[in-house]
């Protein structure tokens, strides 16, 4: 793994593990600086990675902000009559965090995007933006994507994202408890058969090398 990829993975893990908004915002600000530097250097791949980190951090910050508001029982009223001169709680909190109202609202909208759909948007070609993801998801909600398709896609990406495909199967198997191995013996053949059927269906549609690939894939298990 290159130093750049290692840094990318470390920042993604830090975002996942963070429970304080200021921690996440610090990662977001660093990612933004890397993004600007990569853009100036015309390094498109580095710019895209930094952009993804920034968007993940903004989404996590939005999640934490939503949790804050939920714990307070919802958004506060706008300047109640007896507090006309007092700044609202939300405005005070934004000032503490050093973010604008637009950023706060945009990040919370990102947090409302389902994880699988957010990951799908990041995987699309080009450099993503928060506004484009929010707009695209709003458009798609008129015709929601099948939940099973989203779930399966997310699990396949997890294999890649969590490094499972590069891990040693024997090592992973040795770490399992007996009841886990029993479930694996029962489920792995069924999952392999189902995935071969999926690959065969894809091949028949001309996506993975035609019908010959379909026949070969079914014979493998």
PDB file of C-alpha atoms in Angstrom:
ATOM      1  CA  UNK A   1       0.000   0.000   0.000  1.00  0.00           C
ATOM      2  CA  UNK A   2       1.385   3.414  -0.933  1.00  0.00           C
ATOM      3  CA  UNK A   3       1.855   6.152   1.653  1.00  0.00           C
ATOM      4  CA  UNK A   4      -0.975   8.122   0.063  1.00  0.00           C
ATOM      5  CA  UNK A   5      -3.416   5.194   0.268  1.00  0.00           C
ATOM      6  CA  UNK A   6      -2.334   4.466   3.840  1.00  0.00           C
ATOM      7  CA  UNK A   7      -3.046   8.081   4.794  1.00  0.00           C
ATOM      8  CA  UNK A   8      -6.428   7.884   3.032  1.00  0.00           C
ATOM      9  CA  UNK A   9      -7.372   4.724   4.951  1.00  0.00           C
ATOM     10  CA  UNK A  10      -6.177   6.212   8.250  1.00  0.00           C
ATOM     11  CA  UNK A  11      -8.258   9.358   7.756  1.00  0.00           C
ATOM     12  CA  UNK A  12     -11.339   7.298   6.843  1.00  0.00           C
ATOM     13  CA  UNK A  13     -10.921   5.209  10.008  1.00  0.00           C
ATOM     14  CA  UNK A  14     -10.481   8.343  12.092  1.00  0.00           C
ATOM     15  CA  UNK A  15     -13.757   9.706  10.708  1.00  0.00           C
ATOM     16  CA  UNK A  16     -15.602   6.470  11.510  1.00  0.00           C
ATOM     17  CA  UNK A  17     -14.226   6.392  15.060  1.00  0.00           C
ATOM     18  CA  UNK A  18     -14.726  10.089  15.872  1.00  0.00           C
ATOM     19  CA  UNK A  19     -17.454  11.114  18.318  1.00  0.00           C
ATOM     20  CA  UNK A  20     -16.713  14.827  18.543  1.00  0.00           C
ATOM     21  CA  UNK A  21     -17.685  17.273  15.810  1.00  0.00           C
ATOM     22  CA  UNK A  22     -14.521  19.325  16.224  1.00  0.00           C
ATOM     23  CA  UNK A  23     -12.432  16.169  15.604  1.00  0.00           C
ATOM     24  CA  UNK A  24     -14.315  15.468  12.389  1.00  0.00           C
ATOM     25  CA  UNK A  25     -14.126  19.091  11.303  1.00  0.00           C
ATOM     26  CA  UNK A  26     -10.362  19.064  11.829  1.00  0.00           C
ATOM     27  CA  UNK A  27     -10.081  16.061   9.485  1.00  0.00           C
ATOM     28  CA  UNK A  28     -12.395  17.802   7.031  1.00  0.00           C
ATOM     29  CA  UNK A  29     -10.258  20.952   7.036  1.00  0.00           C
ATOM     30  CA  UNK A  30      -7.068  18.943   6.460  1.00  0.00           C
ATOM     31  CA  UNK A  31      -8.732  17.045   3.607  1.00  0.00           C
ATOM     32  CA  UNK A  32      -9.860  20.330   2.062  1.00  0.00           C
ATOM     33  CA  UNK A  33      -6.271  21.627   2.157  1.00  0.00           C
ATOM     34  CA  UNK A  34      -5.050  18.413   0.480  1.00  0.00           C
ATOM     35  CA  UNK A  35      -7.824  18.714  -2.096  1.00  0.00           C
ATOM     36  CA  UNK A  36      -6.832  22.285  -2.999  1.00  0.00           C
ATOM     37  CA  UNK A  37      -3.150  21.334  -3.200  1.00  0.00           C
ATOM     38  CA  UNK A  38      -3.894  18.333  -5.458  1.00  0.00           C
ATOM     39  CA  UNK A  39      -6.090  20.473  -7.717  1.00  0.00           C
ATOM     40  CA  UNK A  40      -3.318  23.036  -8.101  1.00  0.00           C
ATOM     41  CA  UNK A  41      -0.867  20.220  -8.879  1.00  0.00           C
ATOM     42  CA  UNK A  42      -3.373  18.798 -11.417  1.00  0.00           C
ATOM     43  CA  UNK A  43      -3.269  15.438  -9.615  1.00  0.00           C
ATOM     44  CA  UNK A  44      -6.823  14.309 -10.324  1.00  0.00           C
ATOM     45  CA  UNK A  45      -6.623  11.013  -8.409  1.00  0.00           C
ATOM     46  CA  UNK A  46      -5.249  12.673  -5.273  1.00  0.00           C
ATOM     47  CA  UNK A  47      -7.856  15.423  -5.564  1.00  0.00           C
ATOM     48  CA  UNK A  48     -10.626  12.842  -5.779  1.00  0.00           C
ATOM     49  CA  UNK A  49      -9.383  10.932  -2.724  1.00  0.00           C
ATOM     50  CA  UNK A  50      -9.091  14.126  -0.687  1.00  0.00           C
ATOM     51  CA  UNK A  51     -12.565  15.158  -1.835  1.00  0.00           C
ATOM     52  CA  UNK A  52     -13.992  11.797  -0.723  1.00  0.00           C
ATOM     53  CA  UNK A  53     -12.394  12.183   2.709  1.00  0.00           C
ATOM     54  CA  UNK A  54     -13.798  15.707   3.015  1.00  0.00           C
ATOM     55  CA  UNK A  55     -17.297  14.549   2.068  1.00  0.00           C
ATOM     56  CA  UNK A  56     -17.133  11.607   4.495  1.00  0.00           C
ATOM     57  CA  UNK A  57     -16.088  14.001   7.248  1.00  0.00           C
ATOM     58  CA  UNK A  58     -18.854  16.463   6.367  1.00  0.00           C
ATOM     59  CA  UNK A  59     -21.410  13.648   6.405  1.00  0.00           C
ATOM     60  CA  UNK A  60     -20.156  12.418   9.802  1.00  0.00           C
ATOM     61  CA  UNK A  61     -20.272  15.978  11.164  1.00  0.00           C
ATOM     62  CA  UNK A  62     -23.849  16.200   9.908  1.00  0.00           C
ATOM     63  CA  UNK A  63     -24.715  12.943  11.684  1.00  0.00           C
ATOM     64  CA  UNK A  64     -23.278  14.248  14.952  1.00  0.00           C
ATOM     65  CA  UNK A  65     -25.127  17.553  14.557  1.00  0.00           C
ATOM     66  CA  UNK A  66     -28.393  15.692  13.980  1.00  0.00           C
ATOM     67  CA  UNK A  67     -27.733  13.676  17.146  1.00  0.00           C
ATOM     68  CA  UNK A  68     -27.135  16.892  19.073  1.00  0.00           C
ATOM     69  CA  UNK A  69     -30.412  18.377  17.912  1.00  0.00           C
ATOM     70  CA  UNK A  70     -32.272  15.152  18.632  1.00  0.00           C
ATOM     71  CA  UNK A  71     -30.894  15.085  22.185  1.00  0.00           C
ATOM     72  CA  UNK A  72     -32.183  18.644  22.646  1.00  0.00           C
ATOM     73  CA  UNK A  73     -35.631  17.611  21.450  1.00  0.00           C
ATOM     74  CA  UNK A  74     -35.497  19.234  18.033  1.00  0.00           C
ATOM     75  CA  UNK A  75     -34.522  22.605  16.637  1.00  0.00           C
ATOM     76  CA  UNK A  76     -35.016  25.545  18.986  1.00  0.00           C
ATOM     77  CA  UNK A  77     -37.595  28.186  18.310  1.00  0.00           C
ATOM     78  CA  UNK A  78     -36.381  31.247  16.430  1.00  0.00           C
ATOM     79  CA  UNK A  79     -35.915  34.077  18.924  1.00  0.00           C
ATOM     80  CA  UNK A  80     -38.874  33.585  21.308  1.00  0.00           C
ATOM     81  CA  UNK A  81     -40.589  36.851  22.341  1.00  0.00           C
ATOM     82  CA  UNK A  82     -38.897  36.943  25.760  1.00  0.00           C
ATOM     83  CA  UNK A  83     -35.462  36.331  24.201  1.00  0.00           C
ATOM     84  CA  UNK A  84     -35.653  38.602  21.152  1.00  0.00           C
ATOM     85  CA  UNK A  85     -32.109  39.852  21.636  1.00  0.00           C
ATOM     86  CA  UNK A  86     -30.548  36.423  22.250  1.00  0.00           C
ATOM     87  CA  UNK A  87     -28.743  34.447  19.550  1.00  0.00           C
ATOM     88  CA  UNK A  88     -30.392  31.054  18.892  1.00  0.00           C
ATOM     89  CA  UNK A  89     -28.836  27.873  20.288  1.00  0.00           C
ATOM     90  CA  UNK A  90     -28.084  26.619  16.786  1.00  0.00           C
ATOM     91  CA  UNK A  91     -26.294  29.836  15.885  1.00  0.00           C
ATOM     92  CA  UNK A  92     -24.238  29.662  19.090  1.00  0.00           C
ATOM     93  CA  UNK A  93     -23.275  26.075  18.368  1.00  0.00           C
ATOM     94  CA  UNK A  94     -22.288  26.902  14.801  1.00  0.00           C
ATOM     95  CA  UNK A  95     -20.132  29.762  16.082  1.00  0.00           C
ATOM     96  CA  UNK A  96     -18.392  27.359  18.498  1.00  0.00           C
ATOM     97  CA  UNK A  97     -17.658  24.967  15.645  1.00  0.00           C
ATOM     98  CA  UNK A  98     -16.642  27.691  13.219  1.00  0.00           C
ATOM     99  CA  UNK A  99     -19.147  26.698  10.538  1.00  0.00           C
ATOM    100  CA  UNK A 100     -21.782  28.654   8.660  1.00  0.00           C
ATOM    101  CA  UNK A 101     -25.516  28.005   8.597  1.00  0.00           C
ATOM    102  CA  UNK A 102     -25.241  26.836   4.975  1.00  0.00           C
ATOM    103  CA  UNK A 103     -22.505  24.348   5.888  1.00  0.00           C
ATOM    104  CA  UNK A 104     -24.476  23.065   8.868  1.00  0.00           C
ATOM    105  CA  UNK A 105     -27.610  22.510   6.801  1.00  0.00           C
ATOM    106  CA  UNK A 106     -25.721  20.948   3.880  1.00  0.00           C
ATOM    107  CA  UNK A 107     -23.816  18.544   6.119  1.00  0.00           C
ATOM    108  CA  UNK A 108     -27.020  17.445   7.829  1.00  0.00           C
ATOM    109  CA  UNK A 109     -28.591  16.839   4.415  1.00  0.00           C
ATOM    110  CA  UNK A 110     -25.570  14.680   3.533  1.00  0.00           C
ATOM    111  CA  UNK A 111     -26.111  12.757   6.775  1.00  0.00           C
ATOM    112  CA  UNK A 112     -29.680  12.028   5.674  1.00  0.00           C
ATOM    113  CA  UNK A 113     -28.412  10.252   2.543  1.00  0.00           C
ATOM    114  CA  UNK A 114     -28.454   6.451   3.129  1.00  0.00           C
ATOM    115  CA  UNK A 115     -24.946   4.984   3.454  1.00  0.00           C
ATOM    116  CA  UNK A 116     -25.233   2.723   0.402  1.00  0.00           C
ATOM    117  CA  UNK A 117     -26.462   5.577  -1.779  1.00  0.00           C
ATOM    118  CA  UNK A 118     -23.726   7.860  -0.464  1.00  0.00           C
ATOM    119  CA  UNK A 119     -21.068   5.252  -1.301  1.00  0.00           C
ATOM    120  CA  UNK A 120     -22.585   4.767  -4.757  1.00  0.00           C
ATOM    121  CA  UNK A 121     -22.369   8.508  -5.402  1.00  0.00           C
ATOM    122  CA  UNK A 122     -18.700   8.561  -4.350  1.00  0.00           C
ATOM    123  CA  UNK A 123     -17.945   5.659  -6.705  1.00  0.00           C
ATOM    124  CA  UNK A 124     -19.241   7.484  -9.777  1.00  0.00           C
ATOM    125  CA  UNK A 125     -16.740   9.038 -12.242  1.00  0.00           C
ATOM    126  CA  UNK A 126     -15.534  12.579 -11.653  1.00  0.00           C
ATOM    127  CA  UNK A 127     -14.985  14.597  -8.497  1.00  0.00           C
ATOM    128  CA  UNK A 128     -18.175  14.511  -6.367  1.00  0.00           C
ATOM    129  CA  UNK A 129     -19.664  17.465  -4.509  1.00  0.00           C
ATOM    130  CA  UNK A 130     -22.033  17.603  -1.551  1.00  0.00           C
ATOM    131  CA  UNK A 131     -24.638  19.522  -3.557  1.00  0.00           C
ATOM    132  CA  UNK A 132     -24.552  17.057  -6.461  1.00  0.00           C
ATOM    133  CA  UNK A 133     -24.969  14.076  -4.107  1.00  0.00           C
ATOM    134  CA  UNK A 134     -27.875  15.713  -2.287  1.00  0.00           C
ATOM    135  CA  UNK A 135     -29.569  16.715  -5.559  1.00  0.00           C
ATOM    136  CA  UNK A 136     -29.067  13.292  -7.126  1.00  0.00           C
ATOM    137  CA  UNK A 137     -30.484  11.458  -4.127  1.00  0.00           C
ATOM    138  CA  UNK A 138     -33.471  13.803  -4.005  1.00  0.00           C
ATOM    139  CA  UNK A 139     -34.108  13.033  -7.669  1.00  0.00           C
ATOM    140  CA  UNK A 140     -33.727   9.284  -7.183  1.00  0.00           C
ATOM    141  CA  UNK A 141     -36.222   9.212  -4.335  1.00  0.00           C
ATOM    142  CA  UNK A 142     -39.003   9.579  -6.859  1.00  0.00           C
ATOM    143  CA  UNK A 143     -37.930   6.066  -7.923  1.00  0.00           C
ATOM    144  CA  UNK A 144     -35.985   4.474  -5.041  1.00  0.00           C
ATOM    145  CA  UNK A 145     -33.324   1.876  -5.811  1.00  0.00           C
ATOM    146  CA  UNK A 146     -34.107  -1.693  -4.821  1.00  0.00           C
ATOM    147  CA  UNK A 147     -32.992  -2.245  -1.224  1.00  0.00           C
ATOM    148  CA  UNK A 148     -31.574  -5.720  -1.942  1.00  0.00           C
ATOM    149  CA  UNK A 149     -29.451  -4.364  -4.804  1.00  0.00           C
ATOM    150  CA  UNK A 150     -28.130  -1.566  -2.589  1.00  0.00           C
ATOM    151  CA  UNK A 151     -27.399  -3.958   0.279  1.00  0.00           C
ATOM    152  CA  UNK A 152     -25.522  -6.429  -1.940  1.00  0.00           C
ATOM    153  CA  UNK A 153     -23.493  -3.671  -3.587  1.00  0.00           C
ATOM    154  CA  UNK A 154     -22.572  -2.293  -0.164  1.00  0.00           C
ATOM    155  CA  UNK A 155     -21.395  -5.695   1.099  1.00  0.00           C
ATOM    156  CA  UNK A 156     -19.259  -6.241  -2.010  1.00  0.00           C
ATOM    157  CA  UNK A 157     -17.662  -2.822  -1.500  1.00  0.00           C
ATOM    158  CA  UNK A 158     -17.032  -3.741   2.158  1.00  0.00           C
ATOM    159  CA  UNK A 159     -14.931  -6.715   1.017  1.00  0.00           C
ATOM    160  CA  UNK A 160     -12.718  -4.300  -0.903  1.00  0.00           C
ATOM    161  CA  UNK A 161     -12.831  -1.381   1.523  1.00  0.00           C
ATOM    162  CA  UNK A 162     -12.016  -3.488   4.620  1.00  0.00           C
ATOM    163  CA  UNK A 163      -9.156  -5.335   2.928  1.00  0.00           C
ATOM    164  CA  UNK A 164     -10.836  -8.760   3.103  1.00  0.00           C
ATOM    165  CA  UNK A 165      -9.914  -9.634  -0.500  1.00  0.00           C
ATOM    166  CA  UNK A 166      -6.224  -9.100   0.286  1.00  0.00           C
ATOM    167  CA  UNK A 167      -6.337 -11.039   3.568  1.00  0.00           C
ATOM    168  CA  UNK A 168      -5.306 -14.675   3.994  1.00  0.00           C
ATOM    169  CA  UNK A 169      -8.436 -16.896   4.084  1.00  0.00           C
ATOM    170  CA  UNK A 170      -6.632 -19.483   6.246  1.00  0.00           C
ATOM    171  CA  UNK A 171      -5.792 -16.812   8.817  1.00  0.00           C
ATOM    172  CA  UNK A 172      -9.380 -15.511   8.902  1.00  0.00           C
ATOM    173  CA  UNK A 173     -10.735 -19.067   9.243  1.00  0.00           C
ATOM    174  CA  UNK A 174      -8.341 -19.822  12.116  1.00  0.00           C
ATOM    175  CA  UNK A 175      -9.623 -16.765  14.010  1.00  0.00           C
ATOM    176  CA  UNK A 176     -13.244 -17.953  13.905  1.00  0.00           C
ATOM    177  CA  UNK A 177     -15.016 -19.671  16.781  1.00  0.00           C
ATOM    178  CA  UNK A 178     -16.560 -23.115  16.230  1.00  0.00           C
ATOM    179  CA  UNK A 179     -20.103 -21.792  15.851  1.00  0.00           C
ATOM    180  CA  UNK A 180     -18.873 -19.245  13.292  1.00  0.00           C
ATOM    181  CA  UNK A 181     -17.195 -21.985  11.250  1.00  0.00           C
ATOM    182  CA  UNK A 182     -20.372 -24.053  11.352  1.00  0.00           C
ATOM    183  CA  UNK A 183     -22.342 -21.147   9.902  1.00  0.00           C
ATOM    184  CA  UNK A 184     -19.656 -20.578   7.262  1.00  0.00           C
ATOM    185  CA  UNK A 185     -19.756 -24.252   6.179  1.00  0.00           C
ATOM    186  CA  UNK A 186     -23.510 -23.987   5.821  1.00  0.00           C
ATOM    187  CA  UNK A 187     -23.674 -20.598   4.104  1.00  0.00           C
ATOM    188  CA  UNK A 188     -20.564 -20.291   1.906  1.00  0.00           C
ATOM    189  CA  UNK A 189     -21.638 -22.920  -0.679  1.00  0.00           C
ATOM    190  CA  UNK A 190     -25.085 -21.322  -0.949  1.00  0.00           C
ATOM    191  CA  UNK A 191     -23.629 -17.824  -1.281  1.00  0.00           C
ATOM    192  CA  UNK A 192     -21.128 -19.004  -3.928  1.00  0.00           C
ATOM    193  CA  UNK A 193     -23.913 -20.658  -5.906  1.00  0.00           C
ATOM    194  CA  UNK A 194     -26.027 -17.495  -5.732  1.00  0.00           C
ATOM    195  CA  UNK A 195     -23.111 -15.273  -6.809  1.00  0.00           C
ATOM    196  CA  UNK A 196     -22.353 -17.606  -9.721  1.00  0.00           C
ATOM    197  CA  UNK A 197     -25.975 -17.261 -10.813  1.00  0.00           C
ATOM    198  CA  UNK A 198     -25.619 -13.487 -10.556  1.00  0.00           C
ATOM    199  CA  UNK A 199     -22.456 -13.574 -12.672  1.00  0.00           C
ATOM    200  CA  UNK A 200     -24.156 -15.857 -15.202  1.00  0.00           C
ATOM    201  CA  UNK A 201     -27.112 -13.489 -15.464  1.00  0.00           C
ATOM    202  CA  UNK A 202     -24.710 -10.578 -16.009  1.00  0.00           C
ATOM    203  CA  UNK A 203     -22.778 -12.504 -18.661  1.00  0.00           C
ATOM    204  CA  UNK A 204     -25.934 -13.393 -20.566  1.00  0.00           C
ATOM    205  CA  UNK A 205     -26.641  -9.679 -20.836  1.00  0.00           C
ATOM    206  CA  UNK A 206     -23.218  -9.185 -22.437  1.00  0.00           C
ATOM    207  CA  UNK A 207     -21.590  -7.584 -19.395  1.00  0.00           C
ATOM    208  CA  UNK A 208     -18.971 -10.180 -18.431  1.00  0.00           C
ATOM    209  CA  UNK A 209     -17.912 -11.897 -21.641  1.00  0.00           C
ATOM    210  CA  UNK A 210     -21.064 -13.536 -22.977  1.00  0.00           C
ATOM    211  CA  UNK A 211     -22.732 -16.904 -22.528  1.00  0.00           C
ATOM    212  CA  UNK A 212     -19.476 -18.891 -22.389  1.00  0.00           C
ATOM    213  CA  UNK A 213     -18.499 -16.968 -19.243  1.00  0.00           C
ATOM    214  CA  UNK A 214     -21.937 -17.719 -17.850  1.00  0.00           C
ATOM    215  CA  UNK A 215     -21.539 -21.470 -18.389  1.00  0.00           C
ATOM    216  CA  UNK A 216     -18.026 -21.468 -16.925  1.00  0.00           C
ATOM    217  CA  UNK A 217     -19.071 -19.514 -13.850  1.00  0.00           C
ATOM    218  CA  UNK A 218     -21.855 -21.973 -13.025  1.00  0.00           C
ATOM    219  CA  UNK A 219     -19.440 -24.942 -13.289  1.00  0.00           C
ATOM    220  CA  UNK A 220     -16.926 -23.453 -10.837  1.00  0.00           C
ATOM    221  CA  UNK A 221     -18.757 -24.247  -7.585  1.00  0.00           C
TER     222      UNK A 221
END
